[in-house]
């Protein structure tokens, strides 16, 4: 990867033509790697993971799929910020690779990457906590070359691929390198506890403040006005009665399904 | 060698085909053995007392290792608390078996649950051996920082 300018991230990497899940493999084999930055790349995942057991589908060779191992120091920054940080790194890297996208990119809390309102990349961070020890993997999936037919239909949010949205072909290696460059710089901020600087790149691509949203959280739907994110990465939503909700766990609903 | 390294060794042995493993480092000898029906057991040998040295407190066998242990309540019952605000999940997926049930015996390193926040799925591992006597939150319930998730009886 010529564009890779990192000291650690992606410098130690493994490639699998096919694997169940790069996240699962890296978490199960974390003892093999002492430092942050070890990277596992796959051409195809047979059991790609999403939030709470959801599947991440891909067609062989048409996505960028990788996971990076992190060893966050305890109390460096709130762990949940890793999730937003990863979304921002992927979105900004896509914008740099093809400037055609830069005006159309948005981040949907916490870390879905949207272009023209369609999801082109998903991120799942998985971690292990045992006392003061923690280990995390950031799993990234970017839809690169899928056609409409190759994308899953029954998703909660409409999906797309970079190829469907731009005539310029995107190099998988270059995009991976750009993401890893951003991730390493952001992770340094995370370790130094510089949370404001960490959130800034995320906030610059978030929905406009004041956007009306409906969020499914804890089994109920909360409607309100988007009021930014808090220092732990939680979604801030101002309810219709003026109450400010800090939502740590939940999902923004697609506007067409909000009234269901 | 600290408790985390020992836990890592136990995990490695559990996952491997090796049935017995012994290591000696700075006078501390550790033997980890397992058989087909049990998970890895650890025996830690005290370092030999050099003559002419001031007396040291006698190291006790595991699990009284010199580590910061979670809050112990009555009669050896340990509370496992949530390290973050989020949603408690007792299984990896809605249709999956729960990680643990009341009555299960757990060893250090066993995954007890997931607490999810900001789409970060955080596996909470047992730090101590014992029997699960209570699972406090229901599946998919919101939990606060420091909220008790499990009570583990370390005497069983």
mmCIF file of C-alpha atoms in Angstrom:
data_model
loop_
_atom_site.group_PDB
_atom_site.id
_atom_site.type_symbol
_atom_site.label_atom_id
_atom_site.label_comp_id
_atom_site.label_asym_id
_atom_site.label_seq_id
_atom_site.Cartn_x
_atom_site.Cartn_y
_atom_site.Cartn_z
ATOM 1 C CA UNK A 1 0.000 0.000 0.000
ATOM 2 C CA UNK A 2 1.954 3.004 -1.285
ATOM 3 C CA UNK A 3 -0.365 5.556 0.281
ATOM 4 C CA UNK A 4 0.104 4.147 3.781
ATOM 5 C CA UNK A 5 1.885 6.704 5.945
ATOM 6 C CA UNK A 6 1.334 5.142 9.355
ATOM 7 C CA UNK A 7 3.839 4.084 11.987
ATOM 8 C CA UNK A 8 1.828 1.101 13.256
ATOM 9 C CA UNK A 9 -1.655 0.826 11.734
ATOM 10 C CA UNK A 10 -1.656 -1.664 8.862
ATOM 11 C CA UNK A 11 2.103 -2.185 9.077
ATOM 12 C CA UNK A 12 1.465 -5.660 10.407
ATOM 13 C CA UNK A 13 -1.337 -7.179 8.334
ATOM 14 C CA UNK A 14 -2.867 -10.499 7.410
ATOM 15 C CA UNK A 15 -4.989 -11.195 4.342
ATOM 16 C CA UNK A 16 -7.693 -13.858 4.081
ATOM 17 C CA UNK A 17 -9.464 -14.688 0.814
ATOM 18 C CA UNK A 18 -12.371 -15.881 2.895
ATOM 19 C CA UNK A 19 -13.009 -15.778 6.622
ATOM 20 C CA UNK A 20 -16.075 -15.887 8.857
ATOM 21 C CA UNK A 21 -15.430 -12.457 10.377
ATOM 22 C CA UNK A 22 -12.266 -10.372 10.573
ATOM 23 C CA UNK A 23 -13.477 -8.944 13.907
ATOM 24 C CA UNK A 24 -14.064 -12.378 15.382
ATOM 25 C CA UNK A 25 -10.663 -13.658 14.207
ATOM 26 C CA UNK A 26 -8.769 -10.694 15.578
ATOM 27 C CA UNK A 27 -10.551 -10.778 18.949
ATOM 28 C CA UNK A 28 -9.942 -14.520 19.289
ATOM 29 C CA UNK A 29 -6.253 -14.129 18.408
ATOM 30 C CA UNK A 30 -5.493 -10.832 20.108
ATOM 31 C CA UNK A 31 -2.733 -12.474 22.169
ATOM 32 C CA UNK A 32 -0.650 -12.778 19.000
ATOM 33 C CA UNK A 33 -0.282 -9.021 18.749
ATOM 34 C CA UNK A 34 1.261 -6.912 21.461
ATOM 35 C CA UNK A 35 0.666 -3.458 19.977
ATOM 36 C CA UNK A 36 -2.226 -1.534 18.480
ATOM 37 C CA UNK A 37 -2.510 -1.442 14.717
ATOM 38 C CA UNK A 38 -2.430 -5.097 13.620
ATOM 39 C CA UNK A 39 -4.799 -5.369 10.661
ATOM 40 C CA UNK A 40 -6.743 -8.268 9.176
ATOM 41 C CA UNK A 41 -8.101 -7.861 5.630
ATOM 42 C CA UNK A 42 -10.524 -10.205 3.845
ATOM 43 C CA UNK A 43 -11.849 -10.550 0.324
ATOM 44 C CA UNK A 44 -15.069 -12.085 1.635
ATOM 45 C CA UNK A 45 -16.681 -12.703 5.020
ATOM 46 C CA UNK A 46 -19.071 -15.614 5.429
ATOM 47 C CA UNK A 47 -20.440 -14.303 8.736
ATOM 48 C CA UNK A 48 -19.740 -10.569 8.766
ATOM 49 C CA UNK A 49 -21.083 -9.044 11.933
ATOM 50 C CA UNK A 50 -23.303 -6.061 12.624
ATOM 51 C CA UNK A 51 -24.780 -4.651 15.802
ATOM 52 C CA UNK A 52 -26.341 -7.226 18.160
ATOM 53 C CA UNK A 53 -26.032 -10.241 15.901
ATOM 54 C CA UNK A 54 -27.040 -8.591 12.630
ATOM 55 C CA UNK A 55 -25.301 -9.838 9.502
ATOM 56 C CA UNK A 56 -23.049 -7.751 7.277
ATOM 57 C CA UNK A 57 -23.405 -9.108 3.742
ATOM 58 C CA UNK A 58 -20.810 -8.819 1.009
ATOM 59 C CA UNK A 59 -20.125 -10.234 -2.444
ATOM 60 C CA UNK A 60 -16.649 -11.760 -2.892
ATOM 61 C CA UNK A 61 -14.058 -9.161 -3.888
ATOM 62 C CA UNK A 62 -16.481 -6.254 -4.120
ATOM 63 C CA UNK A 63 -15.969 -4.682 -0.717
ATOM 64 C CA UNK A 64 -13.200 -3.339 1.448
ATOM 65 C CA UNK A 65 -13.344 -5.455 4.611
ATOM 66 C CA UNK A 66 -10.847 -5.162 7.432
ATOM 67 C CA UNK A 67 -10.398 -5.005 11.187
ATOM 68 C CA UNK A 68 -7.774 -3.218 13.255
ATOM 69 C CA UNK A 69 -6.683 -4.204 16.747
ATOM 70 C CA UNK A 70 -6.442 -1.527 19.443
ATOM 71 C CA UNK A 71 -5.162 -1.658 22.980
ATOM 72 C CA UNK A 72 -6.747 1.431 24.493
ATOM 73 C CA UNK A 73 -5.299 2.608 27.776
ATOM 74 C CA UNK A 74 -7.855 2.569 30.516
ATOM 75 C CA UNK A 75 -9.522 5.917 31.095
ATOM 76 C CA UNK A 76 -7.738 7.507 28.095
ATOM 77 C CA UNK A 77 -11.070 8.554 26.567
ATOM 78 C CA UNK A 78 -14.598 7.130 26.771
ATOM 79 C CA UNK A 79 -14.512 3.842 24.853
ATOM 80 C CA UNK A 80 -17.617 4.680 22.819
ATOM 81 C CA UNK A 81 -15.700 7.456 21.050
ATOM 82 C CA UNK A 82 -13.783 4.762 19.153
ATOM 83 C CA UNK A 83 -16.998 4.103 17.313
ATOM 84 C CA UNK A 84 -17.520 7.706 16.161
ATOM 85 C CA UNK A 85 -13.814 8.142 15.456
ATOM 86 C CA UNK A 86 -13.868 5.154 13.085
ATOM 87 C CA UNK A 87 -16.909 6.463 11.210
ATOM 88 C CA UNK A 88 -15.233 9.836 10.721
ATOM 89 C CA UNK A 89 -11.994 8.225 9.479
ATOM 90 C CA UNK A 90 -13.847 6.148 6.869
ATOM 91 C CA UNK A 91 -16.014 9.056 5.677
ATOM 92 C CA UNK A 92 -13.149 11.555 5.351
ATOM 93 C CA UNK A 93 -10.999 8.956 3.565
ATOM 94 C CA UNK A 94 -13.766 8.322 1.017
ATOM 95 C CA UNK A 95 -14.045 12.080 0.479
ATOM 96 C CA UNK A 96 -10.317 12.408 -0.167
ATOM 97 C CA UNK A 97 -10.176 9.417 -2.534
ATOM 98 C CA UNK A 98 -12.941 10.842 -4.732
ATOM 99 C CA UNK A 99 -13.730 14.528 -4.317
ATOM 100 C CA UNK A 100 -16.995 13.872 -6.169
ATOM 101 C CA UNK A 101 -18.291 12.443 -2.866
ATOM 102 C CA UNK A 102 -17.010 15.071 -0.470
ATOM 103 C CA UNK A 103 -20.093 17.306 -0.576
ATOM 104 C CA UNK A 104 -22.495 14.374 -0.327
ATOM 105 C CA UNK A 105 -20.995 12.512 2.630
ATOM 106 C CA UNK A 106 -22.827 12.384 5.929
ATOM 107 C CA UNK A 107 -22.358 10.443 9.137
ATOM 108 C CA UNK A 108 -25.431 8.916 10.719
ATOM 109 C CA UNK A 109 -24.943 8.471 14.446
ATOM 110 C CA UNK A 110 -23.007 6.676 15.630
ATOM 111 C CA UNK A 111 -20.954 5.726 12.578
ATOM 112 C CA UNK A 112 -22.850 4.781 9.426
ATOM 113 C CA UNK A 113 -21.357 6.450 6.362
ATOM 114 C CA UNK A 114 -23.973 7.800 3.958
ATOM 115 C CA UNK A 115 -23.656 9.269 0.479
ATOM 116 C CA UNK A 116 -26.791 10.977 -0.812
ATOM 117 C CA UNK A 117 -28.617 9.386 2.124
ATOM 118 C CA UNK A 118 -27.582 5.824 1.213
ATOM 119 C CA UNK A 119 -25.374 3.686 3.419
ATOM 120 C CA UNK A 120 -22.046 2.824 1.766
ATOM 121 C CA UNK A 121 -20.047 1.771 4.817
ATOM 122 C CA UNK A 122 -20.684 0.243 8.222
ATOM 123 C CA UNK A 123 -18.442 -0.047 11.240
ATOM 124 C CA UNK A 124 -18.681 -2.358 14.208
ATOM 125 C CA UNK A 125 -16.377 -1.937 17.188
ATOM 126 C CA UNK A 126 -16.079 -4.910 19.506
ATOM 127 C CA UNK A 127 -14.101 -4.882 22.712
ATOM 128 C CA UNK A 128 -13.226 -6.963 25.733
ATOM 129 C CA UNK A 129 -13.222 -5.474 29.215
ATOM 130 C CA UNK A 130 -11.750 -7.193 32.223
ATOM 131 C CA UNK A 131 -10.855 -4.796 34.992
ATOM 132 C CA UNK A 132 -8.287 -2.324 33.773
ATOM 133 C CA UNK A 133 -7.388 -4.392 30.712
ATOM 134 C CA UNK A 134 -9.167 -3.668 27.477
ATOM 135 C CA UNK A 135 -8.722 -4.641 23.880
ATOM 136 C CA UNK A 136 -10.838 -3.484 20.968
ATOM 137 C CA UNK A 137 -11.194 -4.193 17.272
ATOM 138 C CA UNK A 138 -12.614 -1.773 14.747
ATOM 139 C CA UNK A 139 -14.312 -3.613 11.894
ATOM 140 C CA UNK A 140 -14.866 -1.703 8.663
ATOM 141 C CA UNK A 141 -16.985 -2.692 5.676
ATOM 142 C CA UNK A 142 -17.166 -0.420 2.617
ATOM 143 C CA UNK A 143 -19.357 -1.269 -0.384
ATOM 144 C CA UNK A 144 -17.055 -0.623 -3.330
ATOM 145 C CA UNK A 145 -18.140 -2.328 -6.529
ATOM 146 C CA UNK A 146 -21.522 -3.904 -5.878
ATOM 147 C CA UNK A 147 -24.335 -3.426 -8.356
ATOM 148 C CA UNK A 148 -27.870 -2.785 -7.104
ATOM 149 C CA UNK A 149 -28.631 -6.535 -7.374
ATOM 150 C CA UNK A 150 -25.634 -7.472 -5.243
ATOM 151 C CA UNK A 151 -26.658 -5.344 -2.278
ATOM 152 C CA UNK A 152 -28.933 -6.736 0.421
ATOM 153 C CA UNK A 153 -32.527 -5.590 0.055
ATOM 154 C CA UNK A 154 -33.949 -6.069 3.521
ATOM 155 C CA UNK A 155 -31.753 -3.533 5.274
ATOM 156 C CA UNK A 156 -33.115 -0.974 7.713
ATOM 157 C CA UNK A 157 -31.447 1.801 5.753
ATOM 158 C CA UNK A 158 -31.093 1.864 1.912
ATOM 159 C CA UNK A 159 -27.639 0.714 0.817
ATOM 160 C CA UNK A 160 -25.437 1.685 -2.096
ATOM 161 C CA UNK A 161 -21.860 1.210 -3.328
ATOM 162 C CA UNK A 162 -19.212 3.747 -4.334
ATOM 163 C CA UNK A 163 -19.280 2.423 -7.907
ATOM 164 C CA UNK A 164 -23.026 3.035 -8.161
ATOM 165 C CA UNK A 165 -22.533 6.645 -7.080
ATOM 166 C CA UNK A 166 -19.471 7.693 -9.095
ATOM 167 C CA UNK A 167 -17.965 6.903 -12.475
ATOM 168 C CA UNK A 168 -14.440 6.958 -11.008
ATOM 169 C CA UNK A 169 -13.190 3.541 -9.929
ATOM 170 C CA UNK A 170 -11.913 3.480 -6.359
ATOM 171 C CA UNK A 171 -8.783 1.476 -5.551
ATOM 172 C CA UNK A 172 -9.368 -0.781 -2.573
ATOM 173 C CA UNK A 173 -5.738 -0.544 -1.453
ATOM 174 C CA UNK A 174 -5.663 3.252 -1.648
ATOM 175 C CA UNK A 175 -8.894 3.587 0.291
ATOM 176 C CA UNK A 176 -7.663 1.161 2.975
ATOM 177 C CA UNK A 177 -4.434 3.162 3.309
ATOM 178 C CA UNK A 178 -6.302 6.468 3.598
ATOM 179 C CA UNK A 179 -8.598 5.069 6.287
ATOM 180 C CA UNK A 180 -5.662 3.624 8.249
ATOM 181 C CA UNK A 181 -3.799 6.961 8.030
ATOM 182 C CA UNK A 182 -6.792 8.743 9.552
ATOM 183 C CA UNK A 183 -7.474 6.038 12.117
ATOM 184 C CA UNK A 184 -3.939 6.133 13.484
ATOM 185 C CA UNK A 185 -3.968 9.924 13.861
ATOM 186 C CA UNK A 186 -7.395 9.813 15.524
ATOM 187 C CA UNK A 187 -6.364 6.981 17.838
ATOM 188 C CA UNK A 188 -3.405 9.063 19.045
ATOM 189 C CA UNK A 189 -5.909 11.778 20.036
ATOM 190 C CA UNK A 190 -8.039 9.131 21.751
ATOM 191 C CA UNK A 191 -5.084 7.865 23.792
ATOM 192 C CA UNK A 192 -4.168 11.424 24.776
ATOM 193 C CA UNK A 193 -7.736 12.136 25.918
ATOM 194 C CA UNK A 194 -8.187 14.949 23.380
ATOM 195 C CA UNK A 195 -11.887 14.228 22.955
ATOM 196 C CA UNK A 196 -12.930 17.583 21.469
ATOM 197 C CA UNK A 197 -10.423 17.242 18.621
ATOM 198 C CA UNK A 198 -11.550 13.656 18.224
ATOM 199 C CA UNK A 199 -15.226 14.571 17.847
ATOM 200 C CA UNK A 200 -14.646 17.543 15.494
ATOM 201 C CA UNK A 201 -14.077 15.517 12.290
ATOM 202 C CA UNK A 202 -17.202 13.501 13.123
ATOM 203 C CA UNK A 203 -19.314 16.591 13.829
ATOM 204 C CA UNK A 204 -18.198 18.248 10.577
ATOM 205 C CA UNK A 205 -20.011 15.507 8.625
ATOM 206 C CA UNK A 206 -22.985 14.993 10.912
ATOM 207 C CA UNK A 207 -26.549 15.944 10.112
ATOM 208 C CA UNK A 208 -27.312 19.668 10.441
ATOM 209 C CA UNK A 209 -28.176 20.656 14.026
ATOM 210 C CA UNK A 210 -31.911 21.046 14.346
ATOM 211 C CA UNK A 211 -32.770 18.157 12.005
ATOM 212 C CA UNK A 212 -35.910 16.331 13.129
ATOM 213 C CA UNK A 213 -35.109 12.740 14.064
ATOM 214 C CA UNK A 214 -36.789 9.630 15.376
ATOM 215 C CA UNK A 215 -34.578 7.266 17.353
ATOM 216 C CA UNK A 216 -35.379 3.747 18.492
ATOM 217 C CA UNK A 217 -33.842 3.223 21.916
ATOM 218 C CA UNK A 218 -34.590 0.741 24.695
ATOM 219 C CA UNK A 219 -37.689 -0.564 22.928
ATOM 220 C CA UNK A 220 -39.343 2.820 22.379
ATOM 221 C CA UNK A 221 -39.141 5.564 19.755
ATOM 222 C CA UNK A 222 -37.987 9.024 20.837
ATOM 223 C CA UNK A 223 -38.701 11.937 18.509
ATOM 224 C CA UNK A 224 -36.928 15.249 18.711
ATOM 225 C CA UNK A 225 -34.491 17.745 17.299
ATOM 226 C CA UNK A 226 -30.853 16.757 16.742
ATOM 227 C CA UNK A 227 -28.682 18.704 19.193
ATOM 228 C CA UNK A 228 -25.213 17.226 18.536
ATOM 229 C CA UNK A 229 -23.222 14.625 20.469
ATOM 230 C CA UNK A 230 -21.961 14.580 24.049
ATOM 231 C CA UNK A 231 -18.414 14.020 25.309
ATOM 232 C CA UNK A 232 -18.894 10.239 25.456
ATOM 233 C CA UNK A 233 -20.259 10.202 21.905
ATOM 234 C CA UNK A 234 -23.891 9.935 22.978
ATOM 235 C CA UNK A 235 -26.560 11.358 20.661
ATOM 236 C CA UNK A 236 -28.220 14.480 22.059
ATOM 237 C CA UNK A 237 -31.873 14.848 21.145
ATOM 238 C CA UNK A 238 -34.137 17.658 22.278
ATOM 239 C CA UNK A 239 -37.601 16.208 22.780
ATOM 240 C CA UNK A 240 -40.814 17.927 21.768
ATOM 241 C CA UNK A 241 -41.337 18.872 25.450
ATOM 242 C CA UNK A 242 -37.911 20.539 25.593
ATOM 243 C CA UNK A 243 -36.205 17.688 27.499
ATOM 244 C CA UNK A 244 -32.644 16.946 26.371
ATOM 245 C CA UNK A 245 -32.104 13.197 25.930
ATOM 246 C CA UNK A 246 -28.597 11.706 25.905
ATOM 247 C CA UNK A 247 -28.902 8.464 23.948
ATOM 248 C CA UNK A 248 -26.028 5.988 24.373
ATOM 249 C CA UNK A 249 -27.649 3.107 22.616
ATOM 250 C CA UNK A 250 -30.168 3.258 19.816
ATOM 251 C CA UNK A 251 -30.759 3.655 16.151
ATOM 252 C CA UNK A 252 -31.876 6.573 14.011
ATOM 253 C CA UNK A 253 -34.859 5.525 11.918
ATOM 254 C CA UNK A 254 -35.075 6.047 8.173
ATOM 255 C CA UNK A 255 -37.414 8.971 7.590
ATOM 256 C CA UNK A 256 -39.815 6.905 5.495
ATOM 257 C CA UNK A 257 -40.352 4.513 8.396
ATOM 258 C CA UNK A 258 -40.590 7.118 11.165
ATOM 259 C CA UNK A 259 -44.361 7.335 11.043
ATOM 260 C CA UNK A 260 -44.975 3.600 10.991
ATOM 261 C CA UNK B 1 4.335 -12.074 35.813
ATOM 262 C CA UNK B 2 1.062 -10.487 36.828
ATOM 263 C CA UNK B 3 -2.485 -11.821 37.036
ATOM 264 C CA UNK B 4 -3.311 -10.694 33.501
ATOM 265 C CA UNK B 5 -0.445 -12.671 32.048
ATOM 266 C CA UNK B 6 -1.527 -15.701 34.054
ATOM 267 C CA UNK B 7 -5.107 -15.299 32.804
ATOM 268 C CA UNK B 8 -3.799 -15.036 29.248
ATOM 269 C CA UNK B 9 -1.829 -18.263 29.698
ATOM 270 C CA UNK B 10 -4.920 -20.022 31.028
ATOM 271 C CA UNK B 11 -6.899 -18.880 27.988
ATOM 272 C CA UNK B 12 -4.178 -20.024 25.607
ATOM 273 C CA UNK B 13 -4.048 -23.455 27.213
ATOM 274 C CA UNK B 14 -7.855 -23.733 27.197
ATOM 275 C CA UNK B 15 -8.025 -23.002 23.490
ATOM 276 C CA UNK B 16 -5.055 -25.154 22.542
ATOM 277 C CA UNK B 17 -4.589 -28.902 22.213
ATOM 278 C CA UNK B 18 -2.079 -28.765 25.055
ATOM 279 C CA UNK B 19 -3.280 -30.600 28.146
ATOM 280 C CA UNK B 20 -0.593 -29.457 30.545
ATOM 281 C CA UNK B 21 1.734 -26.480 30.586
ATOM 282 C CA UNK B 22 4.367 -25.399 33.034
ATOM 283 C CA UNK B 23 6.410 -22.204 33.180
ATOM 284 C CA UNK B 24 8.971 -20.917 35.634
ATOM 285 C CA UNK B 25 9.900 -17.267 35.851
ATOM 286 C CA UNK B 26 11.843 -15.530 38.623
ATOM 287 C CA UNK B 27 11.226 -18.342 41.067
ATOM 288 C CA UNK B 28 7.487 -18.441 40.397
ATOM 289 C CA UNK B 29 6.400 -21.740 38.919
ATOM 290 C CA UNK B 30 2.983 -22.086 37.344
ATOM 291 C CA UNK B 31 1.438 -25.280 36.099
ATOM 292 C CA UNK B 32 -1.773 -25.212 34.082
ATOM 293 C CA UNK B 33 -3.434 -28.510 33.337
ATOM 294 C CA UNK B 34 -6.773 -29.546 31.932
ATOM 295 C CA UNK B 35 -8.663 -32.670 31.099
ATOM 296 C CA UNK B 36 -11.500 -33.177 28.629
ATOM 297 C CA UNK B 37 -14.288 -32.451 31.120
ATOM 298 C CA UNK B 38 -12.784 -29.444 32.889
ATOM 299 C CA UNK B 39 -11.505 -26.058 31.891
ATOM 300 C CA UNK B 40 -7.900 -25.133 32.665
ATOM 301 C CA UNK B 41 -6.863 -25.303 36.319
ATOM 302 C CA UNK B 42 -3.985 -23.275 37.606
ATOM 303 C CA UNK B 43 -1.575 -24.189 40.336
ATOM 304 C CA UNK B 44 0.772 -21.460 41.448
ATOM 305 C CA UNK B 45 3.807 -22.422 43.452
ATOM 306 C CA UNK B 46 5.208 -19.948 45.939
ATOM 307 C CA UNK B 47 8.724 -18.746 45.207
ATOM 308 C CA UNK B 48 11.253 -20.525 47.412
ATOM 309 C CA UNK B 49 12.206 -18.447 50.434
ATOM 310 C CA UNK B 50 15.865 -17.469 50.128
ATOM 311 C CA UNK B 51 17.712 -17.920 53.395
ATOM 312 C CA UNK B 52 18.730 -14.797 55.246
ATOM 313 C CA UNK B 53 15.983 -12.715 53.626
ATOM 314 C CA UNK B 54 13.280 -10.982 55.616
ATOM 315 C CA UNK B 55 10.183 -13.112 55.937
ATOM 316 C CA UNK B 56 7.571 -12.438 53.295
ATOM 317 C CA UNK B 57 3.896 -13.083 53.705
ATOM 318 C CA UNK B 58 3.135 -16.563 52.431
ATOM 319 C CA UNK B 59 1.403 -16.323 49.074
ATOM 320 C CA UNK B 60 -1.964 -17.997 49.181
ATOM 321 C CA UNK B 61 -3.257 -20.176 46.395
ATOM 322 C CA UNK B 62 -5.466 -18.736 43.663
ATOM 323 C CA UNK B 63 -7.913 -16.928 43.699
ATOM 324 C CA UNK B 64 -6.366 -14.812 46.477
ATOM 325 C CA UNK B 65 -3.855 -13.321 44.067
ATOM 326 C CA UNK B 66 -2.556 -9.821 44.659
ATOM 327 C CA UNK B 67 -4.893 -8.012 42.295
ATOM 328 C CA UNK B 68 -7.548 -5.420 42.749
ATOM 329 C CA UNK B 69 -10.670 -7.476 42.990
ATOM 330 C CA UNK B 70 -14.243 -6.309 42.407
ATOM 331 C CA UNK B 71 -16.325 -5.271 45.407
ATOM 332 C CA UNK B 72 -17.026 -8.233 47.676
ATOM 333 C CA UNK B 73 -20.322 -8.201 49.498
ATOM 334 C CA UNK B 74 -21.568 -10.788 52.002
ATOM 335 C CA UNK B 75 -19.970 -14.212 52.265
ATOM 336 C CA UNK B 76 -17.713 -14.054 49.234
ATOM 337 C CA UNK B 77 -20.325 -12.784 46.803
ATOM 338 C CA UNK B 78 -18.675 -10.492 44.254
ATOM 339 C CA UNK B 79 -20.562 -7.859 42.269
ATOM 340 C CA UNK B 80 -19.674 -7.417 38.589
ATOM 341 C CA UNK B 81 -20.472 -3.846 37.601
ATOM 342 C CA UNK B 82 -21.012 -2.177 34.254
ATOM 343 C CA UNK B 83 -17.940 -0.234 33.065
ATOM 344 C CA UNK B 84 -20.125 2.051 30.934
ATOM 345 C CA UNK B 85 -23.594 3.421 30.213
ATOM 346 C CA UNK B 86 -25.300 1.364 27.535
ATOM 347 C CA UNK B 87 -27.544 -1.599 26.804
ATOM 348 C CA UNK B 88 -27.070 -4.953 28.517
ATOM 349 C CA UNK B 89 -27.150 -8.022 26.269
ATOM 350 C CA UNK B 90 -27.070 -11.509 27.776
ATOM 351 C CA UNK B 91 -26.243 -13.118 24.396
ATOM 352 C CA UNK B 92 -24.353 -12.294 21.199
ATOM 353 C CA UNK B 93 -27.557 -12.165 19.157
ATOM 354 C CA UNK B 94 -31.319 -12.326 19.826
ATOM 355 C CA UNK B 95 -31.498 -16.025 18.876
ATOM 356 C CA UNK B 96 -28.202 -17.051 20.521
ATOM 357 C CA UNK B 97 -27.743 -18.914 23.795
ATOM 358 C CA UNK B 98 -27.009 -16.610 26.747
ATOM 359 C CA UNK B 99 -23.345 -16.333 27.693
ATOM 360 C CA UNK B 100 -24.131 -17.466 31.254
ATOM 361 C CA UNK B 101 -27.110 -18.600 33.328
ATOM 362 C CA UNK B 102 -27.717 -18.498 37.080
ATOM 363 C CA UNK B 103 -25.947 -21.525 38.564
ATOM 364 C CA UNK B 104 -23.163 -21.582 35.961
ATOM 365 C CA UNK B 105 -19.622 -21.819 37.253
ATOM 366 C CA UNK B 106 -17.313 -19.304 35.583
ATOM 367 C CA UNK B 107 -13.551 -18.987 35.401
ATOM 368 C CA UNK B 108 -11.574 -15.766 34.833
ATOM 369 C CA UNK B 109 -11.738 -14.776 31.181
ATOM 370 C CA UNK B 110 -15.228 -16.219 30.564
ATOM 371 C CA UNK B 111 -17.492 -13.747 28.742
ATOM 372 C CA UNK B 112 -20.481 -12.875 30.938
ATOM 373 C CA UNK B 113 -22.417 -10.416 28.773
ATOM 374 C CA UNK B 114 -22.156 -7.523 26.339
ATOM 375 C CA UNK B 115 -22.754 -3.883 27.189
ATOM 376 C CA UNK B 116 -23.330 -1.898 24.000
ATOM 377 C CA UNK B 117 -22.982 1.854 23.601
ATOM 378 C CA UNK B 118 -22.451 3.882 20.412
ATOM 379 C CA UNK B 119 -22.519 0.552 18.494
ATOM 380 C CA UNK B 120 -19.474 -0.593 20.435
ATOM 381 C CA UNK B 121 -20.128 -4.131 21.634
ATOM 382 C CA UNK B 122 -18.150 -4.477 24.853
ATOM 383 C CA UNK B 123 -17.722 -8.008 26.163
ATOM 384 C CA UNK B 124 -17.488 -8.126 29.945
ATOM 385 C CA UNK B 125 -15.259 -10.940 31.163
ATOM 386 C CA UNK B 126 -15.214 -12.611 34.560
ATOM 387 C CA UNK B 127 -12.161 -11.601 36.545
ATOM 388 C CA UNK B 128 -12.649 -14.202 39.218
ATOM 389 C CA UNK B 129 -13.864 -17.790 39.490
ATOM 390 C CA UNK B 130 -17.231 -18.537 41.062
ATOM 391 C CA UNK B 131 -20.867 -19.372 40.538
ATOM 392 C CA UNK B 132 -23.356 -16.921 39.057
ATOM 393 C CA UNK B 133 -26.023 -16.405 41.714
ATOM 394 C CA UNK B 134 -27.870 -13.452 40.149
ATOM 395 C CA UNK B 135 -28.152 -11.741 36.767
ATOM 396 C CA UNK B 136 -29.511 -8.315 37.617
ATOM 397 C CA UNK B 137 -30.641 -6.557 34.370
ATOM 398 C CA UNK B 138 -32.975 -8.160 31.858
ATOM 399 C CA UNK B 139 -31.799 -8.710 28.298
ATOM 400 C CA UNK B 140 -31.667 -5.520 26.172
ATOM 401 C CA UNK B 141 -32.227 -3.317 29.243
ATOM 402 C CA UNK B 142 -30.414 0.009 29.621
ATOM 403 C CA UNK B 143 -27.695 0.024 32.304
ATOM 404 C CA UNK B 144 -25.839 2.839 34.018
ATOM 405 C CA UNK B 145 -22.112 3.167 34.734
ATOM 406 C CA UNK B 146 -21.313 1.182 37.884
ATOM 407 C CA UNK B 147 -24.656 -0.637 37.934
ATOM 408 C CA UNK B 148 -24.455 -4.200 39.258
ATOM 409 C CA UNK B 149 -24.796 -6.719 36.414
ATOM 410 C CA UNK B 150 -23.980 -10.013 38.134
ATOM 411 C CA UNK B 151 -23.462 -11.415 41.610
ATOM 412 C CA UNK B 152 -20.878 -14.196 41.680
ATOM 413 C CA UNK B 153 -20.392 -16.501 44.670
ATOM 414 C CA UNK B 154 -16.646 -17.100 44.849
ATOM 415 C CA UNK B 155 -17.007 -19.815 47.497
ATOM 416 C CA UNK B 156 -18.746 -22.178 45.073
#
